[in-house]
Structures are given as C-alpha cells and as structure tokens.
Amino acid sequence: MANAKTVNPEWFVVDADNLIVGRLAAKIATILMGKHKPTYTPHVDTGDYVIVLNCDKVKFSGKGLAHDTHPYFSQKMLRKGYATYSGYPSGLKVVTAEKKLERGQSTQVLSEAVRRMLPKNKLGRQMLKKLKLYAGPTHEHQSQQPQDMPAHLLP
C-alpha cells in the first residue's frame, strides 16, 4: 500500500483541441486519482499532475453548428447548463456552455466536468488542485519537465 512519503507524482501535458469534454474529463480524473498506477491506494493521493492546453477549443458531442468564434460548436453547448445558487429564494442562475465560452471562462467547463468525477471529500479537493488548465497553447510549468500524455491514457 502506498503512503504520502512513497508517492512520486509525474507531470503530464494534454492538448484538448478537438477532444470531447466528458471523455477527456474521465481520463483526467483517472490520472488525478492515480488509478492508472499499480500502486493505487484509495485513501492516499497517488495521482499525477495534469496540464491541459487549449481548453477553449474543446467540444461537446452532438450535431455541429456554425459559429463565429468556436470551431467545434454543437447543439449540446446550447443545452448544457451550469447552475449556481446564491442561497436566497429564486437565487438559482443557470449559464449555458455557450455563454461560458463567450465570456472567456472556457477553463471552468472542463474543471467542473473533472471535479464532478472526483471523490466528494477533502482528498478529492486536494486532487483537483493538481489540475492546471490553460485556454491557450502555452503553459508556465516548463521547470517541472512535463511529458506528453501516453496514448493509452488519452480518450
């Protein structure tokens, strides 16, 4: 069984251009939890760090539609909603994926998908901190010497 002292995390880079959000999020969640390693232990954070580039170019499944700015726009982006609740009566606000992408909040789309696939406890919140999302093609983690994601771990 692994413990916090024996874990040696690695850094992986994924280019999210033209990848489906849900399938990518499932693979990322597996890597953040460490389930791809033979030393996986449920009560220890044995996962690796994941850097995701081009979050603004992800796509949803569904029939494609023409759009001015997003090359992979689909009907599901019009229907997929992200809800927030203020705590007050009638304080529910629902924002579609289309609006999030227009507002420049493209990293939140993938972050929410991954967060919902992780454990709902302190360990899950710790795992989510190892996810680094960037809307563009560059990142600032060159000193960690990240590797490209192996082909068997990609969707």
Coordinates of N, CA, C and O in Angstrom, one line a residue:
M1 N 0.8 -1.2 0.0 CA 0.0 0.0 0.0 C 0.9 1.2 0.0 O 1.9 1.3 0.7
A2 N 0.5 2.2 -0.8 CA 1.2 3.5 -0.9 C 0.9 4.4 0.3 O -0.2 4.3 0.9
N3 N 1.8 5.3 0.6 CA 1.5 6.3 1.6 C 2.1 7.6 1.0 O 2.7 7.6 -0.1
A4 N 1.9 8.7 1.7 CA 2.2 10.0 1.2 C 3.7 10.2 0.9 O 4.2 10.9 0.1
K5 N 4.6 9.4 1.7 CA 6.0 9.6 1.6 C 6.5 8.8 0.3 O 7.6 9.2 -0.2
T6 N 5.9 7.8 -0.1 CA 6.3 6.9 -1.2 C 5.8 7.4 -2.5 O 6.3 6.9 -3.6
V7 N 4.9 8.3 -2.6 CA 4.3 8.8 -3.8 C 5.3 9.7 -4.5 O 5.8 10.7 -4.0
N8 N 5.5 9.5 -5.8 CA 6.4 10.4 -6.7 C 5.5 10.8 -7.9 O 5.5 10.1 -8.9
P9 N 4.9 11.9 -7.8 CA 4.0 12.3 -8.9 C 4.8 12.8 -10.1 O 5.8 13.4 -10.0
E10 N 4.2 12.5 -11.3 CA 4.7 13.0 -12.6 C 3.8 14.1 -13.1 O 2.7 14.3 -12.6
W11 N 4.3 14.7 -14.1 CA 3.5 15.8 -14.8 C 3.2 15.4 -16.2 O 4.1 15.0 -17.0
F12 N 2.0 15.5 -16.6 CA 1.6 15.2 -18.0 C 0.9 16.4 -18.7 O 0.3 17.2 -18.0
V13 N 1.1 16.5 -20.0 CA 0.5 17.6 -20.8 C -0.5 17.0 -21.8 O -0.2 16.0 -22.4
V14 N -1.7 17.6 -21.8 CA -2.7 17.2 -22.8 C -3.1 18.4 -23.6 O -3.4 19.5 -23.1
D15 N -3.2 18.2 -24.9 CA -3.8 19.2 -25.8 C -5.2 18.9 -26.0 O -5.6 17.9 -26.6
A16 N -6.1 19.7 -25.5 CA -7.6 19.5 -25.5 C -8.3 19.9 -26.9 O -9.5 19.8 -27.0
D17 N -7.5 20.3 -27.8 CA -8.1 20.7 -29.1 C -8.8 19.6 -29.8 O -8.3 18.5 -30.0
N18 N -10.1 19.8 -30.0 CA -11.0 18.8 -30.7 C -11.2 17.6 -29.9 O -11.5 16.5 -30.5
L19 N -11.1 17.6 -28.6 CA -11.5 16.5 -27.8 C -12.8 16.7 -27.1 O -13.2 17.8 -26.7
I20 N -13.6 15.7 -26.9 CA -14.9 15.8 -26.2 C -14.7 15.9 -24.7 O -13.9 15.2 -24.1
V21 N -15.5 16.8 -24.1 CA -15.3 17.2 -22.7 C -15.4 16.1 -21.8 O -14.6 15.8 -20.9
G22 N -16.5 15.3 -21.9 CA -16.8 14.2 -20.9 C -15.8 13.1 -21.0 O -15.3 12.6 -20.0
R23 N -15.4 12.7 -22.2 CA -14.4 11.7 -22.3 C -13.0 12.1 -21.8 O -12.3 11.3 -21.2
L24 N -12.6 13.3 -22.1 CA -11.4 13.9 -21.6 C -11.4 14.0 -20.1 O -10.4 13.6 -19.4
A25 N -12.5 14.5 -19.6 CA -12.6 14.6 -18.1 C -12.5 13.3 -17.4 O -11.9 13.2 -16.3
A26 N -13.1 12.2 -18.0 CA -13.0 10.9 -17.3 C -11.5 10.4 -17.3 O -11.1 9.9 -16.2
K27 N -10.8 10.6 -18.3 CA -9.4 10.2 -18.3 C -8.5 11.0 -17.4 O -7.7 10.5 -16.7
I28 N -8.8 12.3 -17.4 CA -8.1 13.2 -16.4 C -8.3 12.9 -15.0 O -7.4 12.8 -14.2
A29 N -9.6 12.6 -14.7 CA -10.0 12.2 -13.3 C -9.2 10.9 -12.9 O -8.8 10.8 -11.7
T30 N -9.1 10.0 -13.8 CA -8.4 8.7 -13.5 C -7.0 9.0 -13.2 O -6.4 8.4 -12.3
I31 N -6.3 9.9 -13.9 CA -4.9 10.2 -13.7 C -4.7 11.0 -12.4 O -3.8 10.7 -11.6
L32 N -5.6 11.9 -12.1 CA -5.5 12.7 -10.9 C -5.7 11.8 -9.6 O -5.1 12.0 -8.6
M33 N -6.6 10.8 -9.7 CA -6.8 9.8 -8.6 C -5.6 8.8 -8.5 O -5.4 8.3 -7.4
G34 N -4.9 8.6 -9.6 CA -3.8 7.6 -9.6 C -4.3 6.2 -9.9 O -3.5 5.2 -9.7
K35 N -5.5 6.0 -10.5 CA -6.0 4.7 -10.8 C -5.2 4.1 -12.0 O -5.4 2.9 -12.2
H36 N -4.4 4.8 -12.7 CA -3.6 4.3 -13.8 C -2.3 3.6 -13.3 O -1.6 3.0 -14.1
K37 N -2.0 3.7 -12.0 CA -0.8 3.2 -11.5 C -1.1 1.9 -10.7 O -2.2 1.7 -10.1
P38 N -0.1 1.0 -10.7 CA -0.3 -0.3 -9.9 C -0.3 0.0 -8.4 O -0.7 -0.9 -7.7
T39 N 0.2 1.1 -8.0 CA 0.3 1.4 -6.5 C -0.9 2.2 -6.0 O -0.8 2.8 -5.0
Y40 N -2.0 2.2 -6.8 CA -3.2 2.9 -6.4 C -3.7 2.5 -5.0 O -3.8 1.3 -4.7
T41 N -3.9 3.5 -4.2 CA -4.5 3.3 -2.8 C -5.6 4.3 -2.7 O -5.4 5.5 -2.8
P42 N -6.8 3.8 -2.3 CA -8.0 4.7 -2.3 C -7.9 5.9 -1.3 O -8.3 7.0 -1.6
H43 N -7.2 5.7 -0.2 CA -7.2 6.7 0.8 C -5.9 7.6 0.8 O -5.7 8.4 1.6
V44 N -5.1 7.4 -0.3 CA -3.9 8.2 -0.5 C -3.9 8.9 -1.9 O -4.4 8.3 -2.8
D45 N -3.5 10.1 -1.9 CA -3.4 10.8 -3.2 C -2.2 10.3 -4.0 O -1.1 10.9 -3.9
T46 N -2.4 9.3 -4.8 CA -1.3 8.7 -5.6 C -1.3 9.2 -7.0 O -0.5 8.7 -7.8
G47 N -2.1 10.2 -7.3 CA -2.2 10.7 -8.7 C -1.1 11.6 -9.2 O -0.2 11.9 -8.4
D48 N -1.2 11.9 -10.5 CA -0.2 12.8 -11.1 C -0.8 14.1 -11.4 O -2.0 14.3 -11.4
Y49 N 0.1 15.1 -11.8 CA -0.3 16.4 -12.2 C -0.7 16.4 -13.7 O -0.1 15.7 -14.4
V50 N -1.7 17.1 -14.0 CA -2.1 17.2 -15.4 C -2.3 18.7 -15.9 O -2.9 19.4 -15.2
I51 N -1.6 19.0 -17.0 CA -1.7 20.3 -17.6 C -2.5 20.2 -18.8 O -2.2 19.4 -19.7
V52 N -3.6 20.9 -19.0 CA -4.4 20.9 -20.1 C -4.3 22.2 -20.9 O -4.6 23.2 -20.3
L53 N -4.0 22.1 -22.2 CA -3.8 23.2 -23.0 C -5.0 23.3 -24.0 O -5.7 22.3 -24.3
N54 N -5.3 24.5 -24.5 CA -6.4 24.8 -25.5 C -7.7 24.4 -24.9 O -8.5 23.7 -25.6
C55 N -8.0 24.7 -23.7 CA -9.4 24.4 -23.1 C -10.5 25.2 -23.9 O -11.6 24.8 -23.8
D56 N -10.1 26.2 -24.6 CA -11.2 27.0 -25.3 C -11.6 26.3 -26.6 O -12.5 26.7 -27.2
K57 N -10.9 25.2 -27.0 CA -11.2 24.5 -28.2 C -11.8 23.1 -28.0 O -11.7 22.3 -28.9
V58 N -12.3 22.8 -26.8 CA -12.9 21.6 -26.5 C -14.3 21.5 -27.2 O -14.8 22.5 -27.6
K59 N -14.8 20.3 -27.3 CA -16.1 20.2 -28.0 C -17.0 19.3 -27.1 O -16.5 18.5 -26.3
F60 N -18.3 19.4 -27.3 CA -19.3 18.5 -26.8 C -19.7 17.6 -27.9 O -19.7 17.9 -29.1
S61 N -20.3 16.4 -27.5 CA -20.8 15.6 -28.5 C -22.1 16.2 -29.0 O -22.6 17.2 -28.4
G62 N -22.6 15.8 -30.1 CA -23.9 16.3 -30.7 C -23.6 16.9 -32.0 O -22.5 16.9 -32.5
K63 N -24.7 17.3 -32.7 CA -24.6 17.8 -34.1 C -23.9 19.1 -34.1 O -24.2 20.0 -33.3
G64 N -23.0 19.3 -35.0 CA -22.3 20.5 -35.1 C -23.1 21.6 -35.7 O -24.0 21.4 -36.6
L65 N -22.8 22.8 -35.3 CA -23.5 24.0 -35.8 C -22.4 25.0 -36.2 O -21.3 25.0 -35.7
A66 N -22.8 26.0 -37.1 CA -21.9 27.0 -37.5 C -21.8 28.1 -36.4 O -22.9 28.4 -35.8
H67 N -20.6 28.6 -36.1 CA -20.5 29.6 -35.0 C -19.3 30.5 -35.4 O -18.4 30.1 -36.1
D68 N -19.4 31.8 -35.0 CA -18.4 32.8 -35.4 C -17.1 32.5 -34.8 O -16.1 32.6 -35.6
T69 N -17.0 32.2 -33.6 CA -15.7 32.1 -32.9 C -15.2 30.7 -32.5 O -14.1 30.4 -32.5
H70 N -16.2 29.8 -32.3 CA -15.8 28.5 -31.8 C -15.8 27.5 -33.0 O -16.9 27.3 -33.6
P71 N -14.7 26.8 -33.3 CA -14.7 25.9 -34.4 C -15.4 24.6 -34.3 O -15.8 24.0 -35.2
Y72 N -15.7 24.2 -33.0 CA -16.3 22.9 -32.8 C -17.6 23.1 -32.1 O -18.0 22.3 -31.2
F73 N -18.4 24.1 -32.4 CA -19.7 24.4 -31.8 C -20.7 23.3 -32.1 O -20.8 22.8 -33.2
S74 N -21.5 22.9 -31.1 CA -22.5 21.9 -31.3 C -23.8 22.3 -30.5 O -23.8 23.2 -29.7
Q75 N -24.9 21.5 -30.8 CA -26.1 21.8 -30.2 C -26.1 21.6 -28.7 O -26.8 22.2 -27.9
K76 N -25.3 20.6 -28.2 CA -25.2 20.4 -26.8 C -24.7 21.6 -26.0 O -25.0 21.7 -24.9
M77 N -23.9 22.4 -26.6 CA -23.4 23.6 -26.0 C -24.5 24.6 -25.6 O -24.4 25.4 -24.7
L78 N -25.5 24.5 -26.4 CA -26.7 25.4 -26.2 C -27.5 24.9 -25.0 O -28.2 25.6 -24.4
R79 N -27.5 23.5 -24.8 CA -28.4 22.9 -23.8 C -27.6 22.7 -22.4 O -28.3 22.7 -21.4
K80 N -26.3 22.4 -22.5 CA -25.6 22.1 -21.2 C -25.6 23.3 -20.3 O -25.1 24.4 -20.7
G81 N -26.1 23.2 -19.1 CA -26.2 24.3 -18.2 C -25.3 24.1 -16.9 O -25.1 23.0 -16.4
Y82 N -24.8 25.2 -16.4 CA -24.0 25.2 -15.2 C -24.8 26.0 -14.2 O -24.9 27.2 -14.4
A83 N -25.2 25.4 -13.1 CA -26.1 26.1 -12.1 C -25.3 26.6 -10.9 O -24.4 26.0 -10.4
T84 N -25.6 27.8 -10.4 CA -25.1 28.3 -9.2 C -26.3 28.8 -8.4 O -27.3 29.3 -8.9
Y85 N -26.2 28.7 -7.1 CA -27.3 29.1 -6.2 C -26.8 30.0 -5.1 O -25.8 29.7 -4.4
S86 N -27.4 31.2 -5.0 CA -27.0 32.2 -4.0 C -27.4 31.9 -2.6 O -26.8 32.4 -1.7
G87 N -28.4 31.0 -2.4 CA -28.9 30.8 -1.1 C -30.2 31.5 -0.8 O -30.8 31.2 0.2
Y88 N -30.5 32.5 -1.6 CA -31.7 33.2 -1.4 C -32.9 32.6 -2.3 O -32.6 31.9 -3.2
P89 N -34.1 32.9 -1.9 CA -35.2 32.4 -2.7 C -35.1 32.9 -4.2 O -34.7 34.1 -4.4
S90 N -35.3 32.1 -5.1 CA -35.2 32.4 -6.5 C -33.8 32.9 -6.9 O -33.6 33.7 -7.8
G91 N -32.8 32.3 -6.2 CA -31.4 32.7 -6.5 C -30.7 31.8 -7.4 O -29.4 31.8 -7.4
L92 N -31.4 30.9 -8.1 CA -30.7 30.0 -9.0 C -30.4 30.6 -10.3 O -31.3 31.2 -10.9
K93 N -29.2 30.5 -10.7 CA -28.7 31.1 -12.0 C -28.1 29.9 -12.8 O -27.3 29.2 -12.3
V94 N -28.6 29.8 -14.1 CA -28.1 28.7 -14.9 C -27.4 29.4 -16.1 O -28.0 30.3 -16.8
V95 N -26.2 29.1 -16.4 CA -25.4 29.6 -17.5 C -25.1 28.5 -18.5 O -24.6 27.4 -18.0
T96 N -25.3 28.6 -19.7 CA -25.0 27.6 -20.7 C -23.5 27.5 -21.0 O -22.8 28.5 -20.8
A97 N -23.1 26.4 -21.6 CA -21.7 26.3 -22.0 C -21.3 27.3 -23.1 O -20.2 27.8 -23.1
E98 N -22.3 27.6 -23.9 CA -22.0 28.6 -24.9 C -21.6 30.0 -24.3 O -20.7 30.6 -24.7
K99 N -22.4 30.4 -23.3 CA -22.1 31.7 -22.6 C -20.8 31.6 -21.9 O -20.0 32.6 -21.9
K100 N -20.4 30.5 -21.3 CA -19.1 30.4 -20.6 C -18.0 30.5 -21.6 O -17.0 31.2 -21.3
L101 N -18.1 29.9 -22.7 CA -17.1 30.0 -23.7 C -17.0 31.5 -24.3 O -15.9 32.0 -24.5
E102 N -18.1 32.1 -24.5 CA -18.1 33.5 -24.9 C -17.5 34.5 -23.9 O -16.8 35.4 -24.3
R103 N -17.7 34.2 -22.7 CA -17.2 35.1 -21.6 C -15.7 34.8 -21.3 O -15.1 35.5 -20.4
G104 N -15.1 33.8 -21.9 CA -13.7 33.5 -21.6 C -13.5 32.6 -20.4 O -12.4 32.6 -19.9
Q105 N -14.6 31.9 -20.0 CA -14.5 31.0 -18.9 C -14.4 29.6 -19.4 O -15.0 28.7 -18.8
S106 N -13.6 29.3 -20.4 CA -13.6 28.0 -21.0 C -12.9 27.0 -20.1 O -13.2 25.8 -20.2
T107 N -12.0 27.4 -19.2 CA -11.4 26.5 -18.3 C -12.4 26.0 -17.3 O -12.2 24.9 -16.8
Q108 N -13.4 26.7 -16.9 CA -14.4 26.3 -15.9 C -15.2 25.1 -16.5 O -15.7 24.3 -15.7
V109 N -15.4 25.1 -17.8 CA -16.2 24.0 -18.3 C -15.5 22.6 -18.1 O -16.1 21.7 -17.6
L110 N -14.2 22.5 -18.4 CA -13.5 21.3 -18.1 C -13.2 21.1 -16.7 O -13.3 19.9 -16.2
S111 N -13.0 22.1 -15.9 CA -12.8 22.0 -14.5 C -14.0 21.4 -13.8 O -13.9 20.5 -12.9
E112 N -15.2 21.9 -14.1 CA -16.4 21.3 -13.5 C -16.6 19.9 -13.9 O -17.1 19.1 -13.1
A113 N -16.3 19.5 -15.1 CA -16.5 18.1 -15.5 C -15.6 17.2 -14.8 O -16.0 16.1 -14.3
V114 N -14.4 17.6 -14.6 CA -13.4 16.8 -13.8 C -13.8 16.8 -12.3 O -13.7 15.7 -11.7
R115 N -14.2 17.9 -11.8 CA -14.5 18.0 -10.4 C -15.6 17.0 -10.0 O -15.6 16.4 -9.0
R116 N -16.6 16.9 -10.9 CA -17.7 16.0 -10.6 C -17.4 14.6 -10.7 O -18.2 13.7 -10.3
M117 N -16.2 14.2 -11.3 CA -15.8 12.8 -11.4 C -14.9 12.4 -10.3 O -14.5 11.2 -10.2
L118 N -14.5 13.3 -9.5 CA -13.5 13.0 -8.4 C -14.3 12.7 -7.1 O -15.5 13.1 -7.0
P119 N -13.7 12.2 -6.1 CA -14.4 11.9 -4.8 C -14.8 13.2 -4.2 O -14.2 14.3 -4.3
K120 N -16.0 13.2 -3.5 CA -16.6 14.4 -2.9 C -16.1 14.5 -1.4 O -16.9 14.3 -0.5
N121 N -14.8 14.7 -1.2 CA -14.3 14.8 0.1 C -13.0 15.7 0.1 O -12.7 16.2 -1.0
K122 N -12.3 15.7 1.2 CA -11.0 16.5 1.2 C -10.0 16.0 0.2 O -9.3 16.8 -0.4
L123 N -10.0 14.7 0.1 CA -9.0 14.1 -0.8 C -9.3 14.5 -2.3 O -8.4 14.8 -3.1
G124 N -10.6 14.6 -2.6 CA -10.9 15.0 -4.0 C -10.6 16.4 -4.2 O -10.2 16.8 -5.3
R125 N -10.8 17.3 -3.3 CA -10.4 18.7 -3.4 C -8.9 18.8 -3.6 O -8.4 19.7 -4.3
Q126 N -8.1 18.0 -2.9 CA -6.7 18.0 -3.0 C -6.3 17.6 -4.4 O -5.3 18.1 -5.0
M127 N -7.0 16.6 -4.9 CA -6.6 16.0 -6.2 C -6.9 17.1 -7.3 O -6.2 17.2 -8.3
L128 N -8.0 17.9 -7.1 CA -8.3 18.9 -8.1 C -7.3 20.0 -8.2 O -7.2 20.6 -9.3
K129 N -6.6 20.2 -7.2 CA -5.5 21.2 -7.2 C -4.4 20.8 -8.1 O -3.6 21.7 -8.5
K130 N -4.3 19.6 -8.5 CA -3.2 19.1 -9.3 C -3.6 19.2 -10.8 O -2.8 18.9 -11.7
L131 N -4.7 19.8 -11.1 CA -5.2 20.1 -12.5 C -4.9 21.5 -12.8 O -5.4 22.4 -12.2
K132 N -4.1 21.7 -13.9 CA -3.7 23.0 -14.3 C -4.3 23.2 -15.7 O -4.0 22.5 -16.7
L133 N -5.2 24.2 -15.9 CA -5.9 24.5 -17.1 C -5.5 25.8 -17.7 O -5.4 26.8 -17.0
Y134 N -5.3 25.8 -19.1 CA -4.9 27.0 -19.8 C -5.7 27.1 -21.1 O -5.9 26.1 -21.8
A135 N -6.2 28.3 -21.4 CA -7.0 28.5 -22.6 C -6.2 28.5 -23.9 O -6.7 28.1 -24.9
G136 N -5.0 28.8 -23.8 CA -4.1 28.9 -24.9 C -3.2 27.7 -25.1 O -3.2 26.8 -24.3
P137 N -2.2 27.8 -26.0 CA -1.3 26.7 -26.3 C 0.0 26.7 -25.5 O 0.8 25.8 -25.6
T138 N 0.1 27.6 -24.5 CA 1.3 27.7 -23.7 C 1.0 27.5 -22.2 O -0.1 27.8 -21.8
H139 N 2.0 27.1 -21.5 CA 1.8 27.0 -20.0 C 3.1 27.4 -19.3 O 4.1 27.6 -20.0
E140 N 3.0 27.6 -18.0 CA 4.2 28.1 -17.2 C 4.8 27.0 -16.3 O 5.4 27.4 -15.3
H141 N 4.7 25.8 -16.7 CA 5.2 24.7 -15.9 C 6.4 24.0 -16.6 O 6.5 22.7 -16.4
Q142 N 7.2 24.7 -17.3 CA 8.3 24.0 -18.0 C 9.3 23.5 -17.0 O 10.0 22.5 -17.3
S143 N 9.5 24.1 -15.9 CA 10.5 23.7 -14.9 C 10.2 22.3 -14.3 O 11.1 21.6 -13.8
Q144 N 8.9 21.9 -14.4 CA 8.6 20.5 -13.9 C 8.8 19.4 -14.9 O 8.6 18.3 -14.6
Q145 N 9.3 19.8 -16.1 CA 9.6 18.9 -17.2 C 8.4 17.9 -17.5 O 8.5 16.7 -17.4
P146 N 7.3 18.5 -17.9 CA 6.1 17.6 -18.1 C 6.3 16.8 -19.4 O 7.0 17.2 -20.3
Q147 N 5.7 15.6 -19.4 CA 5.7 14.7 -20.5 C 4.4 14.8 -21.2 O 3.4 15.1 -20.6
D148 N 4.4 14.4 -22.5 CA 3.2 14.2 -23.2 C 2.4 13.1 -22.6 O 3.0 12.1 -22.2
M149 N 1.1 13.2 -22.6 CA 0.2 12.1 -22.1 C 0.4 10.9 -23.0 O 0.3 10.9 -24.2
P150 N 0.6 9.7 -22.4 CA 0.8 8.5 -23.1 C -0.5 8.2 -23.9 O -1.6 8.5 -23.4
A151 N -0.4 7.5 -25.0 CA -1.5 7.3 -25.9 C -2.6 6.4 -25.2 O -3.8 6.5 -25.5
H152 N -2.2 5.5 -24.4 CA -3.2 4.6 -23.8 C -4.0 5.3 -22.7 O -5.0 4.7 -22.2
L153 N -3.6 6.5 -22.3 CA -4.3 7.2 -21.3 C -5.2 8.3 -21.9 O -6.0 8.9 -21.2
L154 N -5.1 8.5 -23.2 CA -6.0 9.5 -23.9 C -7.3 8.9 -24.3 O -7.4 7.7 -24.6
P155 N -8.3 9.8 -24.4 CA -9.6 9.2 -24.9 C -9.6 8.9 -26.4 O -8.8 9.4 -27.1

